[in-house]
Short mmCIF file of C-alpha atoms in Angstrom, two decimals:
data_model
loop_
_atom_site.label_atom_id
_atom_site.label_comp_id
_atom_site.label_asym_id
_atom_site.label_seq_id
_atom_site.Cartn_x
_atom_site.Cartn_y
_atom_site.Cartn_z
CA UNK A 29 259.38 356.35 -3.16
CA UNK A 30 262.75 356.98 -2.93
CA UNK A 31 263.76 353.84 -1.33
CA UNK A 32 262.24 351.85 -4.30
CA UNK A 33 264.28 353.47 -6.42
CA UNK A 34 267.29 353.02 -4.39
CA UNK A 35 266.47 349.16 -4.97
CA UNK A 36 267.78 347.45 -7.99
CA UNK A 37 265.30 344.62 -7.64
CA UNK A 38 262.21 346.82 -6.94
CA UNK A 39 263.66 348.92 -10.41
CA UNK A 40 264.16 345.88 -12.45
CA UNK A 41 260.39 344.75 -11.62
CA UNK A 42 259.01 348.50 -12.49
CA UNK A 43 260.37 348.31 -15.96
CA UNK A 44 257.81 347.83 -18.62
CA UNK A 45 257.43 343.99 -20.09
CA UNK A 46 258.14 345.02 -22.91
CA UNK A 47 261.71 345.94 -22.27
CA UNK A 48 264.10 344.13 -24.05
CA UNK A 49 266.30 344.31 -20.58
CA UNK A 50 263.88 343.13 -18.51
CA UNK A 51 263.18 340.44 -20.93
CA UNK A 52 266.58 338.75 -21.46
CA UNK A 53 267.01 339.56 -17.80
CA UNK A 54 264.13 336.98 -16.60
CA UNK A 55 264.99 334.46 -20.04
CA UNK A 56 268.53 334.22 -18.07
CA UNK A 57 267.34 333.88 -14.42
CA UNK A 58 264.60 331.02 -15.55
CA UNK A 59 267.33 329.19 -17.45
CA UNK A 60 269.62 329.28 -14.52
CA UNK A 61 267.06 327.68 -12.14
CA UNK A 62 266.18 325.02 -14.46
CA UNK A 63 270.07 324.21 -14.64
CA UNK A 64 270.33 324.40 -11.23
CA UNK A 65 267.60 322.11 -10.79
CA UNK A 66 268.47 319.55 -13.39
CA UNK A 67 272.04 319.26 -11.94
CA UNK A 68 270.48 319.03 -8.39
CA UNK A 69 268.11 316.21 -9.57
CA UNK A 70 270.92 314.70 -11.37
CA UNK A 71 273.07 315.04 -8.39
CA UNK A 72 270.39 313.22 -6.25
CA UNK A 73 269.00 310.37 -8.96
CA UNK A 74 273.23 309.25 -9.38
CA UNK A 75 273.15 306.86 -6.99
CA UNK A 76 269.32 305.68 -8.09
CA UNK A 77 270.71 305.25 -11.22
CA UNK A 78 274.11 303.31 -10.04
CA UNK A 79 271.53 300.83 -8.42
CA UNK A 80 269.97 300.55 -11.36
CA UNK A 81 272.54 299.99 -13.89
CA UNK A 82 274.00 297.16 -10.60
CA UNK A 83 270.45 295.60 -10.62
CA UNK A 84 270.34 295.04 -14.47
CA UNK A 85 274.01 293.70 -14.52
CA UNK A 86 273.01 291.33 -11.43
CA UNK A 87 270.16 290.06 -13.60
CA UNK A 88 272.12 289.42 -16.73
CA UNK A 89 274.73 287.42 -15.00
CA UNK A 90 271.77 285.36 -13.00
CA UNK A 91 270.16 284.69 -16.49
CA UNK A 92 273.70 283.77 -17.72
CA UNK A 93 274.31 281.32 -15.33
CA UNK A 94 270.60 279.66 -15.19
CA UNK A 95 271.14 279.01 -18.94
CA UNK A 96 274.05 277.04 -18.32
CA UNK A 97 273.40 273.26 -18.42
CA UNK A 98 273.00 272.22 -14.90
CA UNK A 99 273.44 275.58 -13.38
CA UNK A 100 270.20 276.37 -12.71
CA UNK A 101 269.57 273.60 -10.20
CA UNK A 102 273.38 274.20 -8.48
CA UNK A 103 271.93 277.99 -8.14
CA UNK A 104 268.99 276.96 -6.26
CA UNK A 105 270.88 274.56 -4.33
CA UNK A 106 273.09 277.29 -3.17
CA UNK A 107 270.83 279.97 -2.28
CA UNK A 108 270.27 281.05 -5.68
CA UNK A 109 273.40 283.69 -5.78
CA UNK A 110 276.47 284.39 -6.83
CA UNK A 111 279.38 285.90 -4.59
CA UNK A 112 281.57 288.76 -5.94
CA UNK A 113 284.87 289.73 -5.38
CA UNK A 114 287.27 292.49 -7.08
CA UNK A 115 290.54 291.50 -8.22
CA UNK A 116 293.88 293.16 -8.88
CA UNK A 117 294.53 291.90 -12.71
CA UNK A 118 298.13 292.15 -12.37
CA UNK A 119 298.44 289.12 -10.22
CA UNK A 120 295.05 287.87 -9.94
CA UNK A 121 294.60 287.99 -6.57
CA UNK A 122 291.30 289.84 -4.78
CA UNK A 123 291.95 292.80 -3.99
CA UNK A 124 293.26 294.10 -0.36
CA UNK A 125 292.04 297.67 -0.26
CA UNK A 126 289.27 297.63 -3.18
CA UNK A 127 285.56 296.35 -2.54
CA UNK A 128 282.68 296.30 -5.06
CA UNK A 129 281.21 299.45 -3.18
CA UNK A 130 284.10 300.99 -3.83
CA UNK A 131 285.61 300.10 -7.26
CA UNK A 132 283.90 302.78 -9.53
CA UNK A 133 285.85 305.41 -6.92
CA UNK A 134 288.69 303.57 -7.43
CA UNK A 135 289.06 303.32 -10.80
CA UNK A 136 288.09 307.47 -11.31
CA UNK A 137 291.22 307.66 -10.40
CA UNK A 138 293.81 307.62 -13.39
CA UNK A 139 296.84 306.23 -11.48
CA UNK A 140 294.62 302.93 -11.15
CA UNK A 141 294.83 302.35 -14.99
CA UNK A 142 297.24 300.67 -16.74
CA UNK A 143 298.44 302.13 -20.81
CA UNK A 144 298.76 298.94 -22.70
CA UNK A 145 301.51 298.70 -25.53
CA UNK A 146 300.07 298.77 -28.96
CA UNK A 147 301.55 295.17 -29.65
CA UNK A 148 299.64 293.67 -26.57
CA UNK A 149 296.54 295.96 -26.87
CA UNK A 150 294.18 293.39 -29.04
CA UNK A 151 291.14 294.36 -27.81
CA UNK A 152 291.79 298.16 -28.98
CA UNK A 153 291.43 299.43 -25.57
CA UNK A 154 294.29 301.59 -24.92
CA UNK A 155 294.49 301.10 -20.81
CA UNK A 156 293.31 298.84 -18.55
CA UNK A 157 291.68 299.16 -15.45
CA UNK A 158 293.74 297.57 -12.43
CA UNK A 159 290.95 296.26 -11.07
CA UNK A 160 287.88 294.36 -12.10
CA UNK A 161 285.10 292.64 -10.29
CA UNK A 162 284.18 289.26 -10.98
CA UNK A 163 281.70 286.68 -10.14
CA UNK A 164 282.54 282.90 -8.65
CA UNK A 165 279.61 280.03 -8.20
CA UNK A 166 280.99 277.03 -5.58
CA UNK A 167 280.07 274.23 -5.52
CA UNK A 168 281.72 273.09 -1.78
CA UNK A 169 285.19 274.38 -1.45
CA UNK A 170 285.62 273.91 -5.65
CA UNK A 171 284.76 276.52 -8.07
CA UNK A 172 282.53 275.40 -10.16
CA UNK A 173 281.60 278.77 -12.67
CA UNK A 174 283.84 282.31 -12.84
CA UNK A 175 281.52 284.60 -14.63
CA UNK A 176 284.05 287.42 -16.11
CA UNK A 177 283.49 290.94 -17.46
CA UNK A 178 285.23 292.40 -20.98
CA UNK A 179 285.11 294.85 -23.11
CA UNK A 180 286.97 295.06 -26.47
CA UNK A 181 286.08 296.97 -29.63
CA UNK A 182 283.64 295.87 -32.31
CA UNK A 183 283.07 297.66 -36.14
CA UNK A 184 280.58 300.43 -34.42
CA UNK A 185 281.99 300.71 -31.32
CA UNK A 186 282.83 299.29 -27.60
CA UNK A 187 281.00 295.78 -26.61
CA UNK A 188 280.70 294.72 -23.30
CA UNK A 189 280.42 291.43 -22.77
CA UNK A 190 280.26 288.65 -19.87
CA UNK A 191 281.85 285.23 -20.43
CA UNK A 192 281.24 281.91 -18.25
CA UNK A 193 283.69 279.51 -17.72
CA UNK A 194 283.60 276.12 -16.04
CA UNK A 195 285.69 274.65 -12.79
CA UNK A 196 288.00 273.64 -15.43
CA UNK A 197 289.24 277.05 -16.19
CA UNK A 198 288.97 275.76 -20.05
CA UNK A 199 285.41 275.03 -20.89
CA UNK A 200 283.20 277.99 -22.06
CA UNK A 201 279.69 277.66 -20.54
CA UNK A 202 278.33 281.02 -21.88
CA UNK A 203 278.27 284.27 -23.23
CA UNK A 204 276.33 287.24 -22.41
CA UNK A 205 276.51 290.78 -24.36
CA UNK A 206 275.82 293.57 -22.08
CA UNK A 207 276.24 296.57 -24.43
CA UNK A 208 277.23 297.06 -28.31
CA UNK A 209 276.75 299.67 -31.00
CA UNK A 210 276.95 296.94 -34.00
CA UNK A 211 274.83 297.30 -36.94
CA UNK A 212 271.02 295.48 -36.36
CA UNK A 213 271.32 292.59 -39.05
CA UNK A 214 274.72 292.12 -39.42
CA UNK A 215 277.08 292.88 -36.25
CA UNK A 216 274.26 293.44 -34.02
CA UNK A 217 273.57 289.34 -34.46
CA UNK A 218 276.12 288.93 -31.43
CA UNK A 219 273.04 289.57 -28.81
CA UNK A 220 270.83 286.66 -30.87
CA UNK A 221 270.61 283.22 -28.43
CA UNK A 222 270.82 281.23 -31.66
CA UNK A 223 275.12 282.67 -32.22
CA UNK A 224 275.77 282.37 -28.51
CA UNK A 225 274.54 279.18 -28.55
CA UNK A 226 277.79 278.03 -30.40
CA UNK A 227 279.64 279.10 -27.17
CA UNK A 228 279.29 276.45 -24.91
CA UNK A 229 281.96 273.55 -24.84
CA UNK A 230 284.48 275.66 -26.37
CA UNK A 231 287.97 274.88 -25.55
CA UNK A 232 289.63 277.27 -24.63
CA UNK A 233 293.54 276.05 -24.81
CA UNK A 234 294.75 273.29 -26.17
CA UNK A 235 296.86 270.37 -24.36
CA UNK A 236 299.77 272.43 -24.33
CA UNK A 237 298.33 275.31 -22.88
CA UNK A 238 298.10 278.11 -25.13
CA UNK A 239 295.07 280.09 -25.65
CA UNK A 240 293.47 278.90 -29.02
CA UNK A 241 289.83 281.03 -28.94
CA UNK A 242 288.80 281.76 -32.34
CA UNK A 243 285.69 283.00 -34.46
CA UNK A 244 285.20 281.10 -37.38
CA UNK A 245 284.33 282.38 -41.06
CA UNK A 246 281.30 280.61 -40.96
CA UNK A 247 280.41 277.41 -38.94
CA UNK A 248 282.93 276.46 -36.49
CA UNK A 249 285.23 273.34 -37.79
CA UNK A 250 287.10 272.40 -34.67
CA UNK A 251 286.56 272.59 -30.72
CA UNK A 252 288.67 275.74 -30.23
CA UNK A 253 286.47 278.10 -32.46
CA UNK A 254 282.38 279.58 -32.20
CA UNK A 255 280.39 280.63 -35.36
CA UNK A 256 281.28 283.50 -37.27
CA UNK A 257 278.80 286.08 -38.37
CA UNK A 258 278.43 286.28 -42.39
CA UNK A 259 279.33 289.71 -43.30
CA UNK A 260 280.06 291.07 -39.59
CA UNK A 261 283.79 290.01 -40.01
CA UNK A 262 285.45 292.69 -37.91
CA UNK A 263 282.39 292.44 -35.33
CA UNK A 264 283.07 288.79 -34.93
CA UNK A 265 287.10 289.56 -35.21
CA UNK A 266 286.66 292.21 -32.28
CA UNK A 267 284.71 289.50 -30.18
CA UNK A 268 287.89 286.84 -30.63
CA UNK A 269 290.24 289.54 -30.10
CA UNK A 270 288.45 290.81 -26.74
CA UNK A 271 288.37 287.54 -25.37
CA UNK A 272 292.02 286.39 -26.38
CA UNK A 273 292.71 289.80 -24.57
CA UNK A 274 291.25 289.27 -21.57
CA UNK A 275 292.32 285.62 -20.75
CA UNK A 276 295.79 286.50 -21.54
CA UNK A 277 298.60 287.60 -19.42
CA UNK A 278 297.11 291.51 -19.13
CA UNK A 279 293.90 290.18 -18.14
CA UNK A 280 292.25 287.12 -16.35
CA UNK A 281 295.01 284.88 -16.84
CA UNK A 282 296.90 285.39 -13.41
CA UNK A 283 293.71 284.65 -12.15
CA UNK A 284 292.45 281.28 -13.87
CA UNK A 285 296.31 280.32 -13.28
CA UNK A 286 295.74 280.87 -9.66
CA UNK A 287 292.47 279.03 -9.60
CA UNK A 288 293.19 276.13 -11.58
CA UNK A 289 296.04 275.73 -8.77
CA UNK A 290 293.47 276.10 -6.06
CA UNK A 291 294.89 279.35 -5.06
CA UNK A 292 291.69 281.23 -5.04
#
């Protein structure tokens, strides 16, 4: 008898249930195994769900493509994938010391971000990453389709988006939206087949070289611009603004400059 009660444990469990003590005692203890165990399963599922979340993307940018006139038969001809490389954006070369398995590392470090000036910032991001992986389809030695990733800022929120361009580093081919908060009806219209549809064909520079993208108010008058959305004005402004962004001089453009002079 005495050595039970010189045991805390053995005490605790002798105390009456209705103790308030031994109540709050066991309401703590339960709650810290079930947050040990939720942060162990979430520990284990991470890379499950990183699989995932590559699986989905894979199968976007594979639907992308096999949409694009022509594309679908080149994909089968080739195997019926895509290769992937990760670039540095500041000169739009592939990267030396980054691979795709280890880019999200990479880039959870903050030293591998860039802090864009508020002037040159159009797609409201406020930093860059200094790396980005992107997707090529050959045809022979030539490139024939660069599928690249963007994100910019809509009316509810981020939008992540995919954009196909053709071997001439000037033709869009296609448009995929991978994520958006926009309002169903109005914004949210941006994921419909029947708006992307005005993507293809775009030109995007004109014969002197400057980068003329553009969302129209409405229909789109000229070869430069795709359909606006009625009454999703900023969504449709973010879109423009994401993708001027992106193929200028702080994103992809080192890197279509580079391919369109075979440097890739």
């Amino acid at each position: 008898m005495a050595d039970t009660d010189r045991n805390p444990w053995r005490r605790f469990l002798a105390l009456p249930n209705e103790s308030r003590t031994k109540t709050l005692a066991m309401a703590f203890l339960v709650s810290a195994a079930c947050a040990l165990m939720v942060s162990g399963a979430t520990v284990l599922l991470r890379p499950i769900q990183a699989a995932n979340r590559a699986a989905e993307e894979q199968a976007r940018i594979e639907s992308l493509v096999r949409g694009v006139p022509g594309m679908a038969d080149l994909l089968e001809q080739s195997g019926g994938s895509l290769s992937t490389v990760v670039i540095a954006l500041e000169d739009g070369r592939a990267a030396e010391d980054v691979t795709a398995a280890t880019l999200d590392a990479t880039l959870a470090d903050t030293q591998n971000w860039t802090t864009l000036e508020q002037g040159a910032d159009l797609a409201g991001l406020g930093q860059r990453p200094d790396y980005a992986q992107i997707f090529l389809l050959r045809q022979g030695e030539a490139i024939s389709l660069v599928l690249l990733p963007m994100t910019g800022q809509g009316y509810g929120g981020r939008i992540d988006a995919i954009l196909a361009i053709e071997g001439d580093m000037n033709t869009v081919a296609g448009i995929a939206i991978t994520q958006h908060s926009e309002t169903p009806g109005l914004g949210g219209r941006i994921e419909d087949p029947s708006w992307q549809a005005s993507f293809p064909g775009t030109q995007l520079h004109d014969d002197a070289g400057n980068l003329r993208f553009a969302t129209a108010r409405g229909e789109a008058s000229g070869i430069h611009q795709v359909d606006g959305i009625t009454g999703a004005t900023r969504t449709t402004r973010g879109i423009s603004n994401m993708v001027n962004f992106w193929l200028g001089p702080d994103g992809y453009g080192p890197l279509l400059r580079a391919i369109e002079r075979d440097e890739f």
